[in-house]
Short mmCIF file of N, CA and C in Angstrom, two decimals:
data_model
loop_
_atom_site.label_atom_id
_atom_site.label_comp_id
_atom_site.label_asym_id
_atom_site.label_seq_id
_atom_site.Cartn_x
_atom_site.Cartn_y
_atom_site.Cartn_z
N MET A 1 0.83 -1.18 0.00
CA MET A 1 0.00 0.00 0.00
C MET A 1 0.88 1.25 0.00
N LYS A 2 0.46 2.23 -0.78
CA LYS A 2 1.19 3.51 -0.80
C LYS A 2 0.77 4.33 0.40
N VAL A 3 1.76 4.93 1.06
CA VAL A 3 1.52 5.68 2.29
C VAL A 3 2.27 7.01 2.23
N ILE A 4 1.65 8.05 2.78
CA ILE A 4 2.31 9.33 3.01
C ILE A 4 2.31 9.58 4.51
N ILE A 5 3.49 9.81 5.05
CA ILE A 5 3.70 10.01 6.49
C ILE A 5 4.23 11.42 6.71
N SER A 6 3.78 12.06 7.78
CA SER A 6 4.39 13.34 8.16
C SER A 6 5.08 13.17 9.51
N LEU A 7 6.18 13.90 9.66
CA LEU A 7 6.93 13.88 10.91
C LEU A 7 7.14 15.32 11.35
N GLY A 8 7.00 15.57 12.65
CA GLY A 8 7.23 16.90 13.18
C GLY A 8 7.82 16.82 14.57
N SER A 9 8.59 17.83 14.93
CA SER A 9 9.23 17.85 16.24
C SER A 9 9.57 19.28 16.64
N ASN A 10 9.44 19.56 17.95
CA ASN A 10 9.92 20.84 18.47
C ASN A 10 10.89 20.65 19.64
N LYS A 11 11.43 19.42 19.78
CA LYS A 11 12.44 19.13 20.80
C LYS A 11 13.47 18.17 20.20
N ASN A 12 14.74 18.56 20.25
CA ASN A 12 15.79 17.75 19.61
C ASN A 12 15.34 17.37 18.19
N GLN A 13 14.90 18.38 17.47
CA GLN A 13 14.17 18.19 16.23
C GLN A 13 14.88 17.30 15.21
N MET A 14 16.08 17.66 14.83
CA MET A 14 16.76 16.91 13.77
C MET A 14 17.05 15.47 14.20
N GLU A 15 17.52 15.32 15.42
CA GLU A 15 17.83 13.98 15.93
C GLU A 15 16.58 13.11 15.99
N ASN A 16 15.49 13.64 16.53
CA ASN A 16 14.27 12.84 16.67
C ASN A 16 13.66 12.48 15.32
N ILE A 17 13.70 13.41 14.38
CA ILE A 17 13.18 13.10 13.04
C ILE A 17 14.03 12.03 12.38
N GLU A 18 15.35 12.12 12.51
CA GLU A 18 16.23 11.10 11.92
C GLU A 18 15.98 9.73 12.53
N ILE A 19 15.82 9.66 13.84
CA ILE A 19 15.54 8.37 14.50
C ILE A 19 14.21 7.81 14.01
N ALA A 20 13.19 8.66 13.95
CA ALA A 20 11.88 8.20 13.48
C ALA A 20 11.95 7.70 12.04
N GLU A 21 12.70 8.38 11.20
CA GLU A 21 12.85 7.94 9.81
C GLU A 21 13.51 6.57 9.75
N ARG A 22 14.56 6.36 10.54
CA ARG A 22 15.23 5.04 10.56
C ARG A 22 14.27 3.96 11.02
N GLU A 23 13.51 4.23 12.08
CA GLU A 23 12.58 3.24 12.60
C GLU A 23 11.46 2.96 11.61
N LEU A 24 10.95 4.00 10.96
CA LEU A 24 9.89 3.80 9.96
C LEU A 24 10.38 2.99 8.78
N SER A 25 11.63 3.16 8.39
CA SER A 25 12.18 2.44 7.24
C SER A 25 12.06 0.94 7.39
N CYS A 26 12.06 0.45 8.62
CA CYS A 26 11.93 -0.99 8.87
C CYS A 26 10.53 -1.51 8.54
N SER A 27 9.55 -0.64 8.46
CA SER A 27 8.17 -1.04 8.21
C SER A 27 7.75 -0.86 6.75
N PHE A 28 8.67 -0.44 5.91
CA PHE A 28 8.37 -0.16 4.51
C PHE A 28 9.29 -0.96 3.60
N SER A 29 8.75 -1.44 2.49
CA SER A 29 9.60 -2.08 1.49
C SER A 29 10.44 -1.03 0.77
N ALA A 30 9.90 0.17 0.67
CA ALA A 30 10.62 1.31 0.10
C ALA A 30 9.99 2.57 0.67
N ILE A 31 10.84 3.53 1.05
CA ILE A 31 10.34 4.82 1.53
C ILE A 31 11.40 5.88 1.26
N ARG A 32 10.92 7.05 0.85
CA ARG A 32 11.79 8.21 0.64
C ARG A 32 11.28 9.33 1.54
N PHE A 33 12.22 10.06 2.12
CA PHE A 33 11.88 11.18 2.99
C PHE A 33 12.36 12.48 2.38
N SER A 34 11.58 13.52 2.60
CA SER A 34 12.02 14.87 2.22
C SER A 34 13.10 15.30 3.21
N ALA A 35 13.72 16.42 2.91
CA ALA A 35 14.60 17.04 3.89
C ALA A 35 13.74 17.54 5.05
N SER A 36 14.34 17.66 6.22
CA SER A 36 13.65 18.25 7.37
C SER A 36 13.78 19.77 7.24
N ARG A 37 12.66 20.45 7.40
CA ARG A 37 12.65 21.91 7.22
C ARG A 37 12.05 22.58 8.44
N TYR A 38 12.61 23.74 8.78
CA TYR A 38 12.04 24.57 9.84
C TYR A 38 10.73 25.15 9.32
N THR A 39 9.64 24.94 10.07
CA THR A 39 8.33 25.40 9.61
C THR A 39 7.70 26.42 10.56
N GLY A 40 8.45 26.88 11.53
CA GLY A 40 7.97 27.93 12.42
C GLY A 40 7.67 27.44 13.82
N ASP A 41 7.69 28.38 14.76
CA ASP A 41 7.37 28.10 16.17
C ASP A 41 8.21 26.97 16.76
N GLY A 42 9.45 26.85 16.32
CA GLY A 42 10.35 25.84 16.86
C GLY A 42 10.20 24.45 16.25
N TYR A 43 9.33 24.32 15.28
CA TYR A 43 9.07 23.00 14.68
C TYR A 43 9.89 22.77 13.42
N TYR A 44 10.35 21.54 13.29
CA TYR A 44 10.88 21.02 12.04
C TYR A 44 9.93 19.94 11.57
N ASN A 45 9.75 19.85 10.26
CA ASN A 45 8.86 18.85 9.68
C ASN A 45 9.53 18.18 8.50
N ALA A 46 9.06 16.96 8.21
CA ALA A 46 9.48 16.20 7.04
C ALA A 46 8.30 15.32 6.64
N VAL A 47 8.34 14.82 5.42
CA VAL A 47 7.33 13.86 4.98
C VAL A 47 8.05 12.67 4.36
N GLY A 48 7.36 11.54 4.37
CA GLY A 48 7.86 10.34 3.72
C GLY A 48 6.78 9.75 2.84
N VAL A 49 7.20 9.19 1.72
CA VAL A 49 6.29 8.50 0.81
C VAL A 49 6.87 7.11 0.58
N GLY A 50 6.04 6.09 0.82
CA GLY A 50 6.56 4.74 0.67
C GLY A 50 5.50 3.69 0.44
N GLU A 51 5.99 2.47 0.37
CA GLU A 51 5.14 1.28 0.17
C GLU A 51 5.31 0.36 1.37
N THR A 52 4.19 -0.14 1.89
CA THR A 52 4.24 -1.06 3.02
C THR A 52 3.22 -2.18 2.83
N SER A 53 3.52 -3.32 3.43
CA SER A 53 2.56 -4.42 3.43
C SER A 53 1.74 -4.43 4.73
N LEU A 54 2.07 -3.52 5.64
CA LEU A 54 1.33 -3.44 6.90
C LEU A 54 -0.08 -2.90 6.65
N SER A 55 -1.02 -3.37 7.46
CA SER A 55 -2.36 -2.80 7.43
C SER A 55 -2.30 -1.40 8.04
N TYR A 56 -3.37 -0.63 7.86
CA TYR A 56 -3.42 0.70 8.47
C TYR A 56 -3.27 0.59 9.98
N ALA A 57 -3.98 -0.35 10.60
CA ALA A 57 -3.93 -0.50 12.06
C ALA A 57 -2.52 -0.87 12.52
N GLU A 58 -1.85 -1.76 11.80
CA GLU A 58 -0.48 -2.14 12.17
C GLU A 58 0.47 -0.95 12.02
N LEU A 59 0.31 -0.19 10.95
CA LEU A 59 1.18 0.96 10.75
C LEU A 59 0.92 2.04 11.79
N ARG A 60 -0.34 2.24 12.15
CA ARG A 60 -0.67 3.21 13.19
C ARG A 60 -0.04 2.81 14.53
N THR A 61 -0.10 1.52 14.85
CA THR A 61 0.55 1.04 16.07
C THR A 61 2.05 1.31 16.03
N CYS A 62 2.65 1.07 14.87
CA CYS A 62 4.08 1.33 14.69
C CYS A 62 4.40 2.80 14.93
N THR A 63 3.61 3.71 14.35
CA THR A 63 3.89 5.15 14.51
C THR A 63 3.72 5.59 15.96
N LYS A 64 2.71 5.07 16.62
CA LYS A 64 2.48 5.44 18.04
C LYS A 64 3.59 4.90 18.92
N ASN A 65 4.11 3.70 18.60
CA ASN A 65 5.23 3.14 19.37
C ASN A 65 6.49 3.97 19.19
N ILE A 66 6.73 4.45 17.99
CA ILE A 66 7.88 5.33 17.75
C ILE A 66 7.74 6.60 18.58
N GLU A 67 6.56 7.19 18.57
CA GLU A 67 6.32 8.40 19.37
C GLU A 67 6.61 8.13 20.86
N LYS A 68 6.13 7.03 21.37
CA LYS A 68 6.34 6.71 22.79
C LYS A 68 7.82 6.51 23.09
N ARG A 69 8.53 5.77 22.23
CA ARG A 69 9.96 5.53 22.46
C ARG A 69 10.77 6.82 22.47
N LEU A 70 10.32 7.81 21.70
CA LEU A 70 11.04 9.08 21.64
C LEU A 70 10.54 10.10 22.66
N GLY A 71 9.67 9.66 23.56
CA GLY A 71 9.28 10.51 24.68
C GLY A 71 8.00 11.29 24.52
N ARG A 72 7.19 10.96 23.54
CA ARG A 72 5.91 11.69 23.35
C ARG A 72 4.97 11.40 24.52
N THR A 73 4.39 12.45 25.04
CA THR A 73 3.41 12.34 26.13
C THR A 73 2.17 13.13 25.71
N GLU A 74 1.27 13.32 26.65
CA GLU A 74 0.06 14.10 26.39
C GLU A 74 0.34 15.61 26.37
N ASP A 75 1.56 16.01 26.75
CA ASP A 75 1.96 17.42 26.73
C ASP A 75 1.79 17.96 25.31
N ARG A 76 1.02 19.01 25.16
CA ARG A 76 0.75 19.58 23.83
C ARG A 76 1.76 20.67 23.44
N GLU A 77 2.69 20.99 24.36
CA GLU A 77 3.65 22.04 24.06
C GLU A 77 5.01 21.50 23.65
N VAL A 78 5.45 20.43 24.30
CA VAL A 78 6.73 19.81 23.97
C VAL A 78 6.43 18.54 23.18
N ILE A 79 6.84 18.54 21.91
CA ILE A 79 6.55 17.42 21.02
C ILE A 79 7.88 16.86 20.52
N PRO A 80 8.42 15.82 21.21
CA PRO A 80 9.67 15.23 20.73
C PRO A 80 9.53 14.69 19.31
N ILE A 81 8.40 14.06 19.02
CA ILE A 81 8.11 13.59 17.67
C ILE A 81 6.61 13.40 17.51
N ASP A 82 6.14 13.75 16.35
CA ASP A 82 4.75 13.51 15.96
C ASP A 82 4.83 12.80 14.61
N VAL A 83 4.29 11.59 14.54
CA VAL A 83 4.31 10.81 13.31
C VAL A 83 2.86 10.54 12.93
N ASP A 84 2.44 11.10 11.81
CA ASP A 84 1.05 10.95 11.36
C ASP A 84 0.99 10.26 10.01
N ILE A 85 0.00 9.40 9.85
CA ILE A 85 -0.30 8.81 8.56
C ILE A 85 -1.26 9.77 7.86
N LEU A 86 -0.75 10.47 6.87
CA LEU A 86 -1.60 11.43 6.16
C LEU A 86 -2.49 10.70 5.16
N GLN A 87 -1.90 9.73 4.47
CA GLN A 87 -2.65 9.01 3.44
C GLN A 87 -2.22 7.55 3.43
N TYR A 88 -3.19 6.66 3.30
CA TYR A 88 -2.92 5.23 3.23
C TYR A 88 -3.79 4.63 2.13
N ASP A 89 -3.16 4.03 1.15
CA ASP A 89 -3.87 3.36 0.05
C ASP A 89 -4.92 4.29 -0.59
N GLY A 90 -4.54 5.54 -0.80
CA GLY A 90 -5.42 6.48 -1.47
C GLY A 90 -6.43 7.17 -0.58
N HIS A 91 -6.56 6.73 0.68
CA HIS A 91 -7.52 7.36 1.60
C HIS A 91 -6.77 8.39 2.45
N CYS A 92 -7.27 9.62 2.45
CA CYS A 92 -6.66 10.70 3.21
C CYS A 92 -7.23 10.71 4.63
N TYR A 93 -6.36 10.42 5.61
CA TYR A 93 -6.78 10.38 7.01
C TYR A 93 -6.65 11.73 7.70
N LYS A 94 -5.82 12.60 7.16
CA LYS A 94 -5.57 13.92 7.78
C LYS A 94 -5.65 15.00 6.70
N PRO A 95 -6.86 15.28 6.18
CA PRO A 95 -6.96 16.23 5.06
C PRO A 95 -6.44 17.63 5.40
N ASP A 96 -6.66 18.10 6.61
CA ASP A 96 -6.16 19.43 6.98
C ASP A 96 -4.64 19.46 6.96
N ASP A 97 -4.02 18.40 7.47
CA ASP A 97 -2.56 18.34 7.46
C ASP A 97 -2.02 18.21 6.04
N MET A 98 -2.71 17.46 5.18
CA MET A 98 -2.26 17.31 3.79
C MET A 98 -2.22 18.66 3.09
N MET A 99 -3.09 19.57 3.49
CA MET A 99 -3.18 20.87 2.84
C MET A 99 -2.28 21.94 3.46
N ARG A 100 -1.57 21.58 4.52
CA ARG A 100 -0.65 22.56 5.12
C ARG A 100 0.43 22.91 4.09
N GLU A 101 0.73 24.18 4.01
CA GLU A 101 1.68 24.67 3.01
C GLU A 101 3.01 23.93 3.08
N TYR A 102 3.52 23.70 4.30
CA TYR A 102 4.82 23.04 4.39
C TYR A 102 4.76 21.59 3.93
N ASN A 103 3.65 20.89 4.17
CA ASN A 103 3.56 19.51 3.68
C ASN A 103 3.47 19.48 2.16
N ILE A 104 2.76 20.41 1.57
CA ILE A 104 2.69 20.49 0.11
C ILE A 104 4.09 20.73 -0.45
N MET A 105 4.84 21.66 0.16
CA MET A 105 6.20 21.95 -0.29
C MET A 105 7.10 20.72 -0.13
N LEU A 106 7.02 20.06 1.03
CA LEU A 106 7.87 18.90 1.27
C LEU A 106 7.54 17.75 0.33
N LEU A 107 6.27 17.55 0.04
CA LEU A 107 5.88 16.50 -0.89
C LEU A 107 6.39 16.78 -2.30
N LYS A 108 6.42 18.05 -2.69
CA LYS A 108 6.94 18.41 -4.02
C LYS A 108 8.41 18.03 -4.16
N GLU A 109 9.15 18.07 -3.05
CA GLU A 109 10.56 17.65 -3.08
C GLU A 109 10.70 16.20 -3.52
N LEU A 110 9.68 15.40 -3.25
CA LEU A 110 9.76 13.96 -3.53
C LEU A 110 9.23 13.59 -4.90
N GLU A 111 8.73 14.56 -5.65
CA GLU A 111 8.18 14.26 -6.99
C GLU A 111 9.29 13.98 -7.98
#
């Protein structure tokens, strides 16, 4: 299944995004990531486009486990890592996030 993933961080941004990308790569037969870019308010973001044999539920569990391992809590101000499935097998799960200017720009890098 084709998947679009977004990654964001406002704490140890570059390091946490790189770790998340490495961990995500294990769940994909192929995945490419954009560069990490500063998008404002202390946040860096990146996107990944790839192919996986995991179901949506399995991939969601994987993304939530990565967030937990990198220290994500219910705190809405400090975000060590946020990993979202924007699109899975053609279905858009986060339409507002897909339309964010920085995600559009980052996805264009992968075209």
